[in-house]
């Protein structure tokens, strides 16, 4: 590795701002340009020789250069470049599997496994078929609000894929826990025959268990934190399948629960849709908080609101009055489990289980419903709730 590259890396690890800039590069040209702008004149050739050992900084520039380097070497001397294989079909397969987990899509999750897989999560019972994996995944999803895989290192070795990462979990109470984790995958064809997850997941279920910040796999020398690469956020924003799944409603739960991170779409239209989804999520939270003045800020002056076959309500104050009457006399809305989200230009459709506590009996009831929001900008102009509200009448 050239001394110039070593000096650049040393500066990047000491300077989080420089590291973030370098990681934003998705082509070798842009990486070299950023390095030059920060006083480091390096060439593509010098960069190529260094890719295998410094992926944590170079990020996706590795992906953009791999095919070019392999083809160039073969054409010039019929030799394969001595670059550690850190990305490829199997790595992509892992990220696609993680995307199913982050969207709580257990049906999609198990399609990535062979008919006779081995699935071991920590000290839980080992699953030996796809149906058992689905039950295990569903059980886990029901106990959290969102999950995110903050990948530090991912690499292939034959039919194995190794992943070192922090896994971020958002509990039902809104709290966040980050836990170190290593996964080992074994691949057969285009499916996983084994997935073994090595981690202590107990703090997810018991918030009293202490987890020091230094437990992170992103902890570097002297306890400093490496800037995480955001691999899975990029997957949903940039990968063709990731973008298509978001378009079809399989959004990661962290975009609608937990941190409500925005998915960084490539164009303004999708940026607009993401902002609208965020607004709808904040509207629901404001209703649960009974923050009526804030609720009205998310509604247009001519808002149309209708529940089931009931009479429509017009205007922000009338909508608030409706909620107040229901909360005081019938049932209090305190949470929801989102199953799927669909987005079209200025239209958001959400399938969910809405949770209420009845005012009289204090009984908890769950109502399956589908809400359709039509928006102007980031305000809701039409809100229709399709559901059987008869459980409200339960004694």
PDB file of C-alpha atoms in Angstrom, residues 96 171 276 392:
ATOM      1  CA  UNK A  96     -31.407  -8.925   0.680  1.00  0.00           C
ATOM      2  CA  UNK A 171     -38.281  -1.824  21.949  1.00  0.00           C
ATOM      3  CA  UNK A 276     -45.207  12.515   3.626  1.00  0.00           C
ATOM      4  CA  UNK A 392     -65.750  -0.650  20.582  1.00  0.00           C
TER       5      UNK A 392
END
